[in-house]
């Protein structure tokens, strides 16, 4: 059975391509997802990519991952910095999670330096643009192999 990875994109990431390209690059979310699907096929992983601007929608999606998904890759975007609901949902389902950011959040405004999920994820990849997601997928693949 193929391992399934859920890739979550938080608020405003649907605007990638036009949104502050100096931080987030010029690739659209569709293009990033296409590249993720391409790499997942090479790795023999099943992936689902999902974006929402709503905290409650992301919480529901994390809850629904319980028992159906093996690992979560999450760019919670602005929710990273304050959503206890997303943190609690990740903790509740107990799935291994990897935190991703396109920009280097430690090199930006002070309020971005704090992540409320940093201590409950397996690890964090931040600052490599779209490659952050692809690196996270590689990390997920290795994690899945280790857990087999
Ligand atoms: C982001 C960084 C967050 O601080 C910001 O709110 C985002 C995107 C990133 O991918 O660099 O929306 O998560």
PDB file of C-alpha atoms and ligand atoms in Angstrom:
ATOM      1  CA  UNK A   1       0.000   0.000   0.000  1.00  0.00           C
ATOM      2  CA  UNK A   2       1.272   3.434  -0.954  1.00  0.00           C
ATOM      3  CA  UNK A   3       1.892   5.801   1.944  1.00  0.00           C
ATOM      4  CA  UNK A   4      -0.303   8.887   1.827  1.00  0.00           C
ATOM      5  CA  UNK A   5       0.978  12.380   2.548  1.00  0.00           C
ATOM      6  CA  UNK A   6      -1.396  15.297   3.062  1.00  0.00           C
ATOM      7  CA  UNK A   7       0.093  18.641   1.995  1.00  0.00           C
ATOM      8  CA  UNK A   8      -1.685  21.606   3.548  1.00  0.00           C
ATOM      9  CA  UNK A   9      -1.360  25.189   2.374  1.00  0.00           C
ATOM     10  CA  UNK A  10      -2.750  27.922   4.614  1.00  0.00           C
ATOM     11  CA  UNK A  11      -4.202  31.381   3.985  1.00  0.00           C
ATOM     12  CA  UNK A  12      -3.150  33.530   1.033  1.00  0.00           C
ATOM     13  CA  UNK A  13      -1.020  30.794  -0.482  1.00  0.00           C
ATOM     14  CA  UNK A  14      -3.637  30.561  -3.247  1.00  0.00           C
ATOM     15  CA  UNK A  15      -2.184  33.911  -4.380  1.00  0.00           C
ATOM     16  CA  UNK A  16       1.334  32.580  -4.904  1.00  0.00           C
ATOM     17  CA  UNK A  17       2.801  33.938  -8.110  1.00  0.00           C
ATOM     18  CA  UNK A  18       1.404  37.404  -7.596  1.00  0.00           C
ATOM     19  CA  UNK A  19       1.855  37.727  -3.838  1.00  0.00           C
ATOM     20  CA  UNK A  20       5.066  39.442  -2.674  1.00  0.00           C
ATOM     21  CA  UNK A  21       7.298  37.523  -5.105  1.00  0.00           C
ATOM     22  CA  UNK A  22      10.406  38.840  -3.335  1.00  0.00           C
ATOM     23  CA  UNK A  23       9.457  36.575  -0.435  1.00  0.00           C
ATOM     24  CA  UNK A  24       7.428  33.831  -2.042  1.00  0.00           C
ATOM     25  CA  UNK A  25       8.761  33.543  -5.592  1.00  0.00           C
ATOM     26  CA  UNK A  26       6.883  33.580  -8.876  1.00  0.00           C
ATOM     27  CA  UNK A  27       5.532  30.039  -9.029  1.00  0.00           C
ATOM     28  CA  UNK A  28       1.785  29.608  -8.664  1.00  0.00           C
ATOM     29  CA  UNK A  29       0.371  27.175  -6.122  1.00  0.00           C
ATOM     30  CA  UNK A  30      -0.823  24.969  -8.998  1.00  0.00           C
ATOM     31  CA  UNK A  31       2.717  24.784 -10.328  1.00  0.00           C
ATOM     32  CA  UNK A  32       4.120  23.910  -6.886  1.00  0.00           C
ATOM     33  CA  UNK A  33       1.473  21.203  -6.506  1.00  0.00           C
ATOM     34  CA  UNK A  34       2.293  19.889  -9.990  1.00  0.00           C
ATOM     35  CA  UNK A  35       5.964  19.561  -9.030  1.00  0.00           C
ATOM     36  CA  UNK A  36       4.999  17.833  -5.790  1.00  0.00           C
ATOM     37  CA  UNK A  37       2.857  15.322  -7.681  1.00  0.00           C
ATOM     38  CA  UNK A  38       5.720  14.687 -10.094  1.00  0.00           C
ATOM     39  CA  UNK A  39       8.143  13.965  -7.245  1.00  0.00           C
ATOM     40  CA  UNK A  40       5.604  11.911  -5.324  1.00  0.00           C
ATOM     41  CA  UNK A  41       5.153   9.663  -8.357  1.00  0.00           C
ATOM     42  CA  UNK A  42       8.916   9.082  -8.466  1.00  0.00           C
ATOM     43  CA  UNK A  43       8.914   8.288  -4.735  1.00  0.00           C
ATOM     44  CA  UNK A  44       5.894   5.997  -4.996  1.00  0.00           C
ATOM     45  CA  UNK A  45       3.896   8.139  -2.565  1.00  0.00           C
ATOM     46  CA  UNK A  46       0.269   9.173  -2.791  1.00  0.00           C
ATOM     47  CA  UNK A  47      -0.233  12.858  -2.044  1.00  0.00           C
ATOM     48  CA  UNK A  48      -3.175  15.162  -1.602  1.00  0.00           C
ATOM     49  CA  UNK A  49      -2.605  18.915  -1.818  1.00  0.00           C
ATOM     50  CA  UNK A  50      -5.172  21.140  -0.123  1.00  0.00           C
ATOM     51  CA  UNK A  51      -5.335  24.901   0.374  1.00  0.00           C
ATOM     52  CA  UNK A  52      -7.702  26.901   2.522  1.00  0.00           C
ATOM     53  CA  UNK A  53      -7.917  30.418   3.840  1.00  0.00           C
ATOM     54  CA  UNK A  54     -10.020  29.194   6.757  1.00  0.00           C
ATOM     55  CA  UNK A  55      -8.641  28.049  10.082  1.00  0.00           C
ATOM     56  CA  UNK A  56     -11.690  25.869  10.731  1.00  0.00           C
ATOM     57  CA  UNK A  57     -11.392  24.233   7.305  1.00  0.00           C
ATOM     58  CA  UNK A  58      -7.757  23.364   7.958  1.00  0.00           C
ATOM     59  CA  UNK A  59      -8.648  21.987  11.396  1.00  0.00           C
ATOM     60  CA  UNK A  60     -11.374  19.791   9.821  1.00  0.00           C
ATOM     61  CA  UNK A  61      -8.907  18.570   7.199  1.00  0.00           C
ATOM     62  CA  UNK A  62      -6.311  17.671   9.855  1.00  0.00           C
ATOM     63  CA  UNK A  63      -8.974  15.833  11.873  1.00  0.00           C
ATOM     64  CA  UNK A  64     -10.082  13.911   8.779  1.00  0.00           C
ATOM     65  CA  UNK A  65      -6.475  12.820   8.224  1.00  0.00           C
ATOM     66  CA  UNK A  66      -6.681  10.594  11.291  1.00  0.00           C
ATOM     67  CA  UNK A  67      -6.559   6.985  10.160  1.00  0.00           C
ATOM     68  CA  UNK A  68      -6.385   7.895   6.461  1.00  0.00           C
ATOM     69  CA  UNK A  69      -3.040   9.690   6.105  1.00  0.00           C
ATOM     70  CA  UNK A  70       0.505   8.706   7.132  1.00  0.00           C
ATOM     71  CA  UNK A  71       2.165  12.117   7.348  1.00  0.00           C
ATOM     72  CA  UNK A  72       1.222  15.802   7.078  1.00  0.00           C
ATOM     73  CA  UNK A  73       3.314  18.493   5.421  1.00  0.00           C
ATOM     74  CA  UNK A  74       1.984  21.875   6.470  1.00  0.00           C
ATOM     75  CA  UNK A  75       2.600  25.472   5.529  1.00  0.00           C
ATOM     76  CA  UNK A  76       0.114  27.033   7.929  1.00  0.00           C
ATOM     77  CA  UNK A  77       1.121  30.490   6.595  1.00  0.00           C
ATOM     78  CA  UNK A  78       0.006  33.260   9.008  1.00  0.00           C
ATOM     79  CA  UNK A  79      -1.724  30.653  11.223  1.00  0.00           C
ATOM     80  CA  UNK A  80       1.760  29.342  12.022  1.00  0.00           C
ATOM     81  CA  UNK A  81       2.257  32.262  14.329  1.00  0.00           C
ATOM     82  CA  UNK A  82      -0.905  32.096  16.409  1.00  0.00           C
ATOM     83  CA  UNK A  83      -3.310  29.253  15.667  1.00  0.00           C
ATOM     84  CA  UNK A  84      -3.606  27.145  18.785  1.00  0.00           C
ATOM     85  CA  UNK A  85      -6.518  25.383  17.039  1.00  0.00           C
ATOM     86  CA  UNK A  86      -4.223  24.085  14.305  1.00  0.00           C
ATOM     87  CA  UNK A  87      -1.596  23.117  16.863  1.00  0.00           C
ATOM     88  CA  UNK A  88      -4.202  21.246  18.911  1.00  0.00           C
ATOM     89  CA  UNK A  89      -5.549  19.455  15.828  1.00  0.00           C
ATOM     90  CA  UNK A  90      -2.068  18.295  14.823  1.00  0.00           C
ATOM     91  CA  UNK A  91      -1.443  17.076  18.360  1.00  0.00           C
ATOM     92  CA  UNK A  92      -4.829  15.375  18.528  1.00  0.00           C
ATOM     93  CA  UNK A  93      -4.336  13.236  15.425  1.00  0.00           C
ATOM     94  CA  UNK A  94      -0.760  12.445  16.434  1.00  0.00           C
ATOM     95  CA  UNK A  95       0.505  12.075  12.876  1.00  0.00           C
ATOM     96  CA  UNK A  96       4.100  12.940  12.022  1.00  0.00           C
ATOM     97  CA  UNK A  97       4.097  16.469  10.607  1.00  0.00           C
ATOM     98  CA  UNK A  98       6.661  18.586   8.797  1.00  0.00           C
ATOM     99  CA  UNK A  99       6.470  22.391   8.889  1.00  0.00           C
ATOM    100  CA  UNK A 100       7.255  24.261   5.692  1.00  0.00           C
ATOM    101  CA  UNK A 101       7.755  27.910   4.780  1.00  0.00           C
ATOM    102  CA  UNK A 102       8.715  29.403   1.460  1.00  0.00           C
ATOM    103  CA  UNK A 103      10.449  32.394   3.049  1.00  0.00           C
ATOM    104  CA  UNK A 104      12.995  32.314   5.852  1.00  0.00           C
ATOM    105  CA  UNK A 105      10.656  33.264   8.675  1.00  0.00           C
ATOM    106  CA  UNK A 106      13.569  33.833  11.050  1.00  0.00           C
ATOM    107  CA  UNK A 107      14.970  36.554   8.811  1.00  0.00           C
ATOM    108  CA  UNK A 108      11.775  38.618   8.640  1.00  0.00           C
ATOM    109  CA  UNK A 109       9.596  40.548  11.074  1.00  0.00           C
ATOM    110  CA  UNK A 110       9.834  39.601  14.750  1.00  0.00           C
ATOM    111  CA  UNK A 111       6.249  38.235  14.847  1.00  0.00           C
ATOM    112  CA  UNK A 112       7.096  35.645  12.180  1.00  0.00           C
ATOM    113  CA  UNK A 113       9.924  34.170  14.248  1.00  0.00           C
ATOM    114  CA  UNK A 114       7.518  32.403  16.552  1.00  0.00           C
ATOM    115  CA  UNK A 115       5.778  29.249  15.346  1.00  0.00           C
ATOM    116  CA  UNK A 116       3.173  27.685  17.623  1.00  0.00           C
ATOM    117  CA  UNK A 117       3.726  24.304  15.963  1.00  0.00           C
ATOM    118  CA  UNK A 118       7.535  24.250  15.924  1.00  0.00           C
ATOM    119  CA  UNK A 119       7.826  22.020  18.992  1.00  0.00           C
ATOM    120  CA  UNK A 120       5.273  19.418  17.893  1.00  0.00           C
ATOM    121  CA  UNK A 121       6.444  18.803  14.315  1.00  0.00           C
ATOM    122  CA  UNK A 122       9.175  16.351  13.291  1.00  0.00           C
ATOM    123  CA  UNK A 123      11.138  19.188  11.707  1.00  0.00           C
ATOM    124  CA  UNK A 124      10.947  22.427   9.799  1.00  0.00           C
ATOM    125  CA  UNK A 125      12.090  23.505   6.339  1.00  0.00           C
ATOM    126  CA  UNK A 126      12.043  27.242   5.802  1.00  0.00           C
ATOM    127  CA  UNK A 127      13.515  29.675   3.314  1.00  0.00           C
ATOM    128  CA  UNK A 128      13.993  27.664   0.127  1.00  0.00           C
ATOM    129  CA  UNK A 129      10.988  28.893  -1.822  1.00  0.00           C
ATOM    130  CA  UNK A 130       9.026  26.177  -3.606  1.00  0.00           C
ATOM    131  CA  UNK A 131      11.926  23.809  -2.934  1.00  0.00           C
ATOM    132  CA  UNK A 132      10.983  23.884   0.777  1.00  0.00           C
ATOM    133  CA  UNK A 133       7.950  21.749  -0.120  1.00  0.00           C
ATOM    134  CA  UNK A 134       9.983  19.383  -2.295  1.00  0.00           C
ATOM    135  CA  UNK A 135      12.599  18.988   0.449  1.00  0.00           C
ATOM    136  CA  UNK A 136       9.787  18.279   2.908  1.00  0.00           C
ATOM    137  CA  UNK A 137       8.481  15.558   0.603  1.00  0.00           C
ATOM    138  CA  UNK A 138      11.924  13.958   0.572  1.00  0.00           C
ATOM    139  CA  UNK A 139      11.985  14.143   4.373  1.00  0.00           C
ATOM    140  CA  UNK A 140       8.513  12.559   4.502  1.00  0.00           C
ATOM    141  CA  UNK A 141       9.596   9.743   2.200  1.00  0.00           C
ATOM    142  CA  UNK A 142      12.618   8.972   4.395  1.00  0.00           C
ATOM    143  CA  UNK A 143      10.451   9.106   7.487  1.00  0.00           C
ATOM    144  CA  UNK A 144       7.965   6.669   5.938  1.00  0.00           C
ATOM    145  CA  UNK A 145      10.776   4.281   5.035  1.00  0.00           C
ATOM    146  CA  UNK A 146      12.156   4.462   8.568  1.00  0.00           C
ATOM    147  CA  UNK A 147       8.738   3.727  10.054  1.00  0.00           C
ATOM    148  CA  UNK A 148       8.137   0.716   7.827  1.00  0.00           C
TER     149      UNK A 148
HETATM  150  C1  LIG B   1       4.854  31.753   5.104  1.00  0.00           C
HETATM  151  C2  LIG B   1       5.421  32.728   6.140  1.00  0.00           C
HETATM  152  C3  LIG B   1       4.311  33.319   6.996  1.00  0.00           C
HETATM  153  O1  LIG B   1       4.863  34.213   7.952  1.00  0.00           O
HETATM  154  C4  LIG B   1       3.332  34.081   6.142  1.00  0.00           C
HETATM  155  O2  LIG B   1       2.277  34.561   6.921  1.00  0.00           O
HETATM  156  C5  LIG B   1       2.842  33.285   4.976  1.00  0.00           C
HETATM  157  C6  LIG B   1       3.765  32.397   4.272  1.00  0.00           C
HETATM  158  C7  LIG B   1       5.923  31.240   4.141  1.00  0.00           C
HETATM  159  O3  LIG B   1       5.655  30.251   3.455  1.00  0.00           O
HETATM  160  O4  LIG B   1       7.005  31.825   4.035  1.00  0.00           O
HETATM  161  O5  LIG B   1       1.702  33.438   4.558  1.00  0.00           O
HETATM  162  O6  LIG B   1       4.323  30.634   5.795  1.00  0.00           O
END
